[in-house]
Amino acid sequence: MKYNANENGFYGEFGGAFIPEMLHLNVEELRQNYLDYMNEPEFQREFHQLLADYVGRPTPLYFAHRLSAKYQAKIYLKREDLCHTGAHKINNTIGQVLLAKRLGKTRIIAETGAGQHGVATATVCALMGLQCIVYMGEIDIRRQAPNVARMKMLGAEVRPAVSGSKTLKDATNEAIRDWINNPLDTYYIIGSVVGPHPYPDMVARFQSVISAEIKQQLLEKEGRDTPDYVIACVGGGSNAAGAFYHFLEEKKVGLIAVEAAGKGIHSGESAATSVLGKTGIIHGSKTLLMQSEDGQITEPYSISAGLDYPGVGPLHAHLFQSKRAEFMAVTDDQAMQAGLALCNMEGIIPAIESAHALAVLEQQTFRKDDVVVINLSGRGDKDLSTYIDYFK
Ligand SMILES: *Cc1c(COP(=O)(O)O)cnc(C)c1O
């Protein structure tokens, strides 16, 4: 079994590029060039230099003593929360902005839901001196005011999407429309392992630095470069793809992908895509997504803004279907308790997204010498008011 994308961007039956004719040239330009550019030694040098000096990589692999004692396993946290801008997303935006420059693009567009990808994109555009336009649903602009302020501070223009439900999928439509209208000078930075080929493969490769570091760090700390389990939350799936990447073919490494069950998988307010989803096309990719009988995309729900995406990337649809990864669903309540526990036991305030991955510790039993790596995708500063409202 192969878990990486084939030449046409398919992971098993999922993936591909289902795009309007008008987008064909843009996507094709990227598809023909991305691997050549990424494999150039000078590209790799510049990418890794920025990851080191600007993002702060390698991020630590922290042995969580108290969690390990409580759950009777060797629990390590991969500290993506310590990246510049507070999450793993910057690994990908740095990679894509370097690619955009090599393609001669001067104008960057992106869409954002919770605002985290918008902030990461605005950050790298400031770094590179490129114009940056971020599309965001009008409702999300109101819900995520601090991130909107950050993007503006960084010099980006935030354009409201006022159609449909005024959330992420409408912002995506606006970004696609922009790209169709500006094919020559514009590059579209997608923030997760979603979208038409080559985006899922490209984003997974940029994020794969996470598992490359885990391997090396485990070798130093445990004398072996594979853990027994890797656990990561899945919105679109980029932090999980990065944390799983170098272990995909290592069958003895258990991969656990954690989705947001919101108020309960079958409550009607959930984002547990793998359980609830059916095959369909979203964002130019064939994958599992939550949809009604007649194929309309259903609005997802999660207390965590980064996980309420109605689909998963095609790699994850394939990992689910082939059973290479185990998919678990964690409710709002379980995630909030796990987040609070990490604050109290390890002095780390996790993003609520990452708290979903931590909640697996309460649901799964491990053996005492199991090495368990949990990808701590981001820090919880952005979520403080949600935590405080929840626990008051
Ligand atoms: C955006 C985000 C996620 C979800 O996105 P993936 O592409 O699934 O990784 C998870 N954690 C944090 C902290 C995020 O900002």
Coordinates of C-alpha atoms and ligand atoms in Angstrom, one line a residue:
M1 CA 0.0 0.0 0.0
K2 CA 1.2 3.4 -0.9
Y3 CA 0.1 6.4 1.1
N4 CA 1.6 9.3 -0.9
A5 CA -0.1 10.9 -3.8
N6 CA 0.4 9.5 -7.3
E7 CA 1.3 11.6 -10.2
N8 CA -2.2 12.8 -10.7
G9 CA -2.6 13.6 -7.0
F10 CA -4.7 10.6 -6.1
Y11 CA -4.5 8.9 -2.7
G12 CA -6.3 5.7 -3.5
E13 CA -9.7 6.9 -4.8
F14 CA -9.4 10.3 -3.2
G15 CA -7.7 13.6 -4.4
G16 CA -7.2 14.7 -7.9
A17 CA -7.9 18.2 -9.3
F18 CA -11.6 18.9 -10.0
I19 CA -11.4 22.5 -11.0
P20 CA -13.2 24.9 -13.3
E21 CA -11.6 25.3 -16.7
M22 CA -10.7 28.9 -15.9
L23 CA -8.3 27.7 -13.1
H24 CA -6.6 25.1 -15.1
L25 CA -3.6 27.2 -16.2
N26 CA -2.8 28.4 -12.6
V27 CA -3.0 25.0 -11.1
E28 CA -1.1 23.4 -14.0
E29 CA 1.7 25.9 -13.7
L30 CA 2.1 25.0 -10.1
R31 CA 1.8 21.2 -10.7
Q32 CA 4.5 21.3 -13.3
N33 CA 6.9 23.2 -11.2
Y34 CA 6.4 22.5 -7.5
L35 CA 8.6 19.4 -7.2
D36 CA 11.5 20.8 -9.3
Y37 CA 11.6 24.1 -7.3
M38 CA 11.2 22.4 -3.9
N39 CA 14.0 19.9 -4.7
E40 CA 16.5 22.6 -5.7
P41 CA 19.3 22.8 -3.1
E42 CA 19.0 26.6 -3.0
F43 CA 15.3 26.3 -2.2
Q44 CA 15.9 23.8 0.5
R45 CA 18.6 25.9 2.0
E46 CA 16.5 29.0 2.1
F47 CA 13.5 27.1 3.4
H48 CA 15.4 25.5 6.3
Q49 CA 17.3 28.6 7.1
L50 CA 14.0 30.5 7.6
L51 CA 12.5 27.5 9.6
A52 CA 15.5 27.7 11.9
D53 CA 16.0 31.5 12.3
Y54 CA 12.6 32.8 11.8
V55 CA 10.1 30.1 12.9
G56 CA 12.4 28.8 15.7
R57 CA 12.8 25.2 14.5
P58 CA 13.5 22.5 15.4
T59 CA 10.6 22.7 17.9
P60 CA 11.3 20.7 21.1
L61 CA 10.1 17.2 21.6
Y62 CA 9.2 17.5 25.3
F63 CA 8.9 14.5 27.6
A64 CA 5.8 15.3 29.6
H65 CA 6.7 13.9 33.0
R66 CA 3.4 14.3 34.9
L67 CA 1.2 13.3 32.0
S68 CA 3.4 10.2 31.6
A69 CA 3.0 9.3 35.2
K70 CA -0.7 9.8 35.1
Y71 CA -1.4 7.9 31.9
Q72 CA 1.3 5.2 32.4
A73 CA 3.1 5.6 29.1
K74 CA 6.0 7.7 27.8
I75 CA 4.2 10.7 26.5
Y76 CA 6.1 13.3 24.4
L77 CA 4.7 16.6 23.1
K78 CA 5.9 17.9 19.8
R79 CA 5.9 21.6 20.5
E80 CA 4.5 23.3 17.4
D81 CA 2.9 25.7 19.8
L82 CA 6.4 27.3 20.0
C83 CA 6.6 28.2 16.3
H84 CA 6.5 31.9 15.4
T85 CA 2.8 33.0 15.2
G86 CA 1.9 30.2 17.6
A87 CA 1.2 27.1 15.4
H88 CA 2.5 24.8 12.7
K89 CA 0.8 26.8 9.9
I90 CA 3.8 29.0 9.3
N91 CA 5.9 26.0 8.1
N92 CA 3.6 25.8 5.1
T93 CA 3.2 29.5 4.4
I94 CA 6.9 29.9 4.3
G95 CA 7.3 27.1 1.8
Q96 CA 4.6 28.4 -0.4
V97 CA 5.7 32.0 -0.4
L98 CA 9.2 30.9 -1.5
L99 CA 7.6 28.9 -4.3
A100 CA 5.4 32.0 -5.3
K101 CA 8.5 34.1 -5.6
R102 CA 10.2 31.6 -7.8
L103 CA 7.1 31.5 -10.0
G104 CA 7.5 35.3 -10.3
K105 CA 4.3 36.1 -8.5
T106 CA 4.0 39.5 -6.7
R107 CA 0.5 39.3 -5.2
I108 CA -0.6 36.7 -2.6
I109 CA -4.2 35.7 -1.8
A110 CA -5.5 33.3 0.9
E111 CA -8.7 32.4 2.5
T112 CA -9.1 32.0 6.3
G113 CA -11.8 30.7 8.6
A114 CA -10.5 31.2 12.2
G115 CA -7.9 33.6 11.0
Q116 CA -4.8 31.5 11.9
H117 CA -3.9 30.8 8.3
G118 CA -4.6 34.4 7.4
V119 CA -2.1 35.5 10.1
A120 CA 0.5 33.1 8.9
T121 CA 0.1 34.3 5.4
A122 CA 0.2 37.9 6.3
T123 CA 3.3 37.3 8.3
V124 CA 5.3 35.7 5.4
C125 CA 4.1 38.4 3.0
A126 CA 5.4 41.1 5.3
L127 CA 8.7 39.1 5.5
M128 CA 9.0 38.9 1.7
G129 CA 7.5 42.3 0.9
L130 CA 4.6 40.9 -1.1
Q131 CA 1.1 42.3 -1.4
C132 CA -1.4 40.2 0.7
I133 CA -5.1 39.9 0.4
V134 CA -7.0 37.6 2.8
Y135 CA -10.6 36.6 2.1
M136 CA -12.7 35.9 5.2
G137 CA -16.4 35.3 5.8
E138 CA -18.2 38.4 7.2
I139 CA -19.3 36.4 10.2
D140 CA -15.8 35.0 10.9
I141 CA -14.5 38.6 10.7
R142 CA -16.8 39.4 13.6
R143 CA -16.0 36.2 15.5
Q144 CA -12.3 36.4 15.1
A145 CA -11.6 40.1 15.7
P146 CA -8.1 39.7 17.3
N147 CA -6.8 37.8 14.3
V148 CA -8.3 40.3 11.9
A149 CA -6.4 43.0 13.8
R150 CA -3.2 41.0 13.6
M151 CA -3.5 40.6 9.8
K152 CA -4.1 44.3 9.4
M153 CA -1.2 45.1 11.6
L154 CA 1.0 43.0 9.4
G155 CA -0.1 44.9 6.3
A156 CA -2.6 42.6 4.8
E157 CA -6.0 43.6 3.3
V158 CA -8.8 41.6 4.8
R159 CA -11.7 41.3 2.3
P160 CA -15.1 40.2 3.6
A161 CA -17.0 37.4 1.9
V162 CA -20.6 38.4 2.1
S163 CA -22.3 35.6 0.1
G164 CA -23.9 32.3 1.4
S165 CA -23.3 31.5 5.0
K166 CA -20.5 34.2 5.2
T167 CA -18.0 31.7 6.5
L168 CA -15.0 29.7 5.3
K169 CA -16.4 28.1 2.2
D170 CA -17.7 31.5 1.0
A171 CA -14.2 33.0 1.6
T172 CA -12.8 30.1 -0.4
N173 CA -15.1 30.9 -3.3
E174 CA -14.0 34.5 -3.3
A175 CA -10.4 33.6 -3.3
I176 CA -10.9 31.2 -6.3
R177 CA -12.7 34.0 -8.1
D178 CA -9.9 36.4 -7.5
W179 CA -7.3 33.8 -8.8
I180 CA -9.3 33.3 -12.0
N181 CA -9.3 37.0 -12.5
N182 CA -5.6 37.5 -11.8
P183 CA -3.9 34.5 -13.2
L184 CA -0.6 36.1 -14.1
D185 CA 0.7 37.9 -11.0
T186 CA -1.2 36.1 -8.2
Y187 CA -0.4 33.1 -6.1
Y188 CA -3.0 31.4 -3.9
I189 CA -1.7 30.0 -0.6
I190 CA -3.9 27.2 0.7
G191 CA -3.5 26.6 4.4
S192 CA -4.1 22.8 4.8
V193 CA -3.7 19.5 2.9
V194 CA -6.8 20.3 0.9
G195 CA -7.6 21.7 -2.5
P196 CA -6.8 20.5 -5.9
H197 CA -3.5 18.6 -6.7
P198 CA -0.7 19.5 -6.1
Y199 CA -1.8 21.4 -2.9
P200 CA -2.3 18.4 -0.6
D201 CA 1.0 16.8 -1.5
M202 CA 2.9 20.1 -1.5
V203 CA 1.5 21.2 1.9
A204 CA 2.2 17.7 3.4
R205 CA 5.8 17.9 2.2
F206 CA 6.3 21.3 3.8
Q207 CA 4.8 20.1 7.0
S208 CA 6.7 16.9 7.0
V209 CA 9.5 18.7 8.7
I210 CA 7.5 17.9 11.9
S211 CA 8.0 14.1 11.6
A212 CA 11.5 14.4 10.3
E213 CA 12.4 16.2 13.5
I214 CA 10.4 13.7 15.7
K215 CA 12.5 10.8 14.2
Q216 CA 15.8 12.5 15.0
Q217 CA 14.7 13.6 18.4
L218 CA 13.3 10.2 19.4
L219 CA 16.6 8.6 18.3
E220 CA 18.4 10.9 20.7
K221 CA 15.9 10.4 23.6
E222 CA 14.8 6.8 23.2
G223 CA 17.5 5.2 21.1
R224 CA 15.0 4.4 18.3
D225 CA 13.5 6.7 15.7
T226 CA 9.9 5.4 15.7
P227 CA 7.3 5.9 18.4
D228 CA 4.5 3.4 19.1
Y229 CA 1.8 6.1 18.4
V230 CA 1.5 9.5 16.9
I231 CA -1.6 11.5 17.7
A232 CA -2.7 14.6 16.0
C233 CA -5.9 16.6 15.5
V234 CA -7.5 17.0 12.1
G235 CA -9.2 20.0 10.7
G236 CA -8.1 19.9 7.0
G237 CA -5.3 17.7 8.2
S238 CA -2.0 19.5 7.7
N239 CA -0.5 19.2 11.2
A240 CA -1.5 15.5 11.2
A241 CA -0.1 15.0 7.7
G242 CA 3.2 16.6 8.9
A243 CA 3.4 14.5 12.1
F244 CA 2.5 11.2 10.3
Y245 CA 4.5 11.8 7.1
H246 CA 7.7 9.9 7.7
F247 CA 5.8 7.1 9.6
L248 CA 3.2 6.4 6.9
E249 CA 5.1 3.3 5.6
E250 CA 6.2 2.1 9.1
K251 CA 3.3 -0.2 9.9
K252 CA 4.3 -0.6 13.5
V253 CA 3.7 3.1 14.2
G254 CA 0.1 3.6 15.2
L255 CA -1.4 6.7 13.7
I256 CA -4.3 8.3 15.5
A257 CA -6.2 11.2 13.8
V258 CA -8.6 13.1 16.1
E259 CA -11.6 14.9 14.8
A260 CA -13.9 17.3 16.5
A261 CA -17.2 15.7 17.6
G262 CA -18.6 19.1 18.7
K263 CA -21.6 18.5 20.9
G264 CA -21.6 14.8 20.0
I265 CA -21.0 12.9 16.7
H266 CA -24.8 12.6 16.0
S267 CA -25.9 15.8 17.6
G268 CA -26.1 17.7 14.3
E269 CA -23.4 20.0 15.7
S270 CA -20.2 18.2 14.8
A271 CA -17.2 18.2 12.5
A272 CA -16.5 14.4 12.7
T273 CA -16.0 14.2 8.9
S274 CA -14.7 10.7 8.6
V275 CA -17.7 9.1 10.4
L276 CA -20.3 11.4 9.0
G277 CA -18.8 12.2 5.6
K278 CA -19.5 10.7 2.2
T279 CA -17.4 10.9 -0.9
G280 CA -17.8 14.2 -2.7
I281 CA -15.9 17.1 -4.1
I282 CA -14.9 20.1 -2.1
H283 CA -12.3 22.8 -2.8
G284 CA -11.3 21.0 -6.0
S285 CA -10.6 17.6 -4.4
K286 CA -12.4 14.3 -4.2
T287 CA -12.6 13.4 -0.5
L288 CA -14.9 12.7 2.4
L289 CA -17.1 15.6 3.4
M290 CA -20.2 16.3 5.4
Q291 CA -23.1 16.8 3.1
S292 CA -26.9 16.5 3.0
E293 CA -28.8 13.9 1.0
D294 CA -28.8 16.1 -2.1
G295 CA -25.1 16.8 -1.8
Q296 CA -25.1 20.3 -0.2
I297 CA -22.2 20.8 2.1
T298 CA -23.4 20.9 5.8
E299 CA -22.1 23.5 8.1
P300 CA -19.7 21.9 10.6
Y301 CA -19.5 22.8 14.2
S302 CA -16.8 22.7 16.8
I303 CA -15.9 24.8 19.8
S304 CA -12.5 25.0 18.1
A305 CA -12.5 27.3 15.1
G306 CA -9.6 25.5 13.4
L307 CA -11.4 22.2 13.3
D308 CA -14.8 23.1 12.0
Y309 CA -14.0 22.3 8.4
P310 CA -16.7 20.2 6.6
G311 CA -14.1 17.9 4.8
V312 CA -10.7 16.3 5.4
G313 CA -7.8 16.3 3.0
P314 CA -7.7 13.3 0.5
L315 CA -4.7 11.8 2.3
H316 CA -6.8 11.5 5.5
A317 CA -9.8 10.1 3.6
H318 CA -7.4 7.4 2.3
L319 CA -5.8 6.8 5.7
F320 CA -9.4 6.4 7.0
Q321 CA -10.6 4.1 4.3
S322 CA -7.5 1.9 4.2
K323 CA -7.6 1.8 8.0
R324 CA -3.9 2.9 8.1
A325 CA -4.9 5.5 10.7
E326 CA -7.4 5.2 13.5
F327 CA -9.9 8.0 13.6
M328 CA -11.3 9.1 16.9
A329 CA -13.8 11.8 17.6
V330 CA -13.6 14.1 20.7
T331 CA -16.3 16.3 21.9
D332 CA -16.0 20.0 23.0
D333 CA -16.3 19.0 26.6
Q334 CA -13.6 16.3 26.4
A335 CA -11.3 18.7 24.6
M336 CA -11.8 21.5 27.1
Q337 CA -11.1 19.2 30.0
A338 CA -7.9 17.9 28.3
G339 CA -6.8 21.5 27.6
L340 CA -7.3 22.5 31.2
A341 CA -5.4 19.4 32.4
L342 CA -2.4 20.3 30.3
C343 CA -2.4 23.8 31.8
N344 CA -2.5 22.4 35.3
M345 CA -0.1 19.5 34.9
E346 CA 2.5 20.7 32.5
G347 CA 2.2 24.5 32.5
I348 CA 1.3 24.7 28.8
I349 CA -1.9 26.3 27.5
P350 CA -2.7 24.4 24.3
A351 CA -4.8 25.6 21.4
I352 CA -8.3 24.0 21.7
E353 CA -7.5 22.2 18.4
S354 CA -4.5 20.5 20.0
A355 CA -6.5 19.8 23.1
H356 CA -8.6 17.4 21.0
A357 CA -5.5 15.3 20.4
L358 CA -4.6 15.4 24.1
A359 CA -8.1 14.1 25.0
V360 CA -7.2 10.7 23.4
L361 CA -5.2 10.0 26.6
E362 CA -8.5 9.6 28.5
Q363 CA -10.0 7.3 25.8
Q364 CA -7.1 5.0 24.9
T365 CA -5.0 2.8 27.2
F366 CA -1.3 2.4 26.4
R367 CA 1.3 0.0 27.7
K368 CA 3.8 1.3 30.2
D369 CA 6.7 1.4 27.8
D370 CA 4.7 2.7 24.8
V371 CA 6.3 5.9 23.3
V372 CA 3.4 8.2 22.5
V373 CA 4.0 11.4 20.6
I374 CA 1.2 14.0 20.6
N375 CA 1.5 16.8 18.1
L376 CA 0.8 20.0 20.0
S377 CA -0.3 22.0 16.9
G378 CA -0.6 25.4 18.5
R379 CA -0.7 27.5 21.6
G380 CA -3.9 28.6 23.4
D381 CA -3.4 32.4 23.7
K382 CA -6.0 32.9 20.9
D383 CA -8.4 30.7 22.8
L384 CA -8.2 32.3 26.3
S385 CA -11.6 33.9 26.2
T386 CA -13.2 30.7 25.0
Y387 CA -11.6 28.8 27.9
I388 CA -12.6 31.4 30.4
D389 CA -16.2 31.5 29.2
Y390 CA -16.4 27.7 29.2
F391 CA -15.0 27.2 32.7
K392 CA -16.7 30.2 34.5
Ligands
LIG1 C1 -5.5 25.5 11.8 C2 -5.1 24.7 13.0 C3 -5.4 23.3 13.1 C4 -6.2 22.6 12.0 O1 -5.6 22.6 10.8 P1 -4.9 21.3 10.2 O2 -4.7 21.6 8.8 O3 -5.8 20.1 10.4 O4 -3.7 21.1 10.9 C5 -5.0 22.6 14.2 N1 -4.4 23.3 15.2 C6 -4.1 24.6 15.2 C7 -3.4 25.2 16.3 C8 -4.5 25.3 14.0 O5 -4.2 26.7 14.0

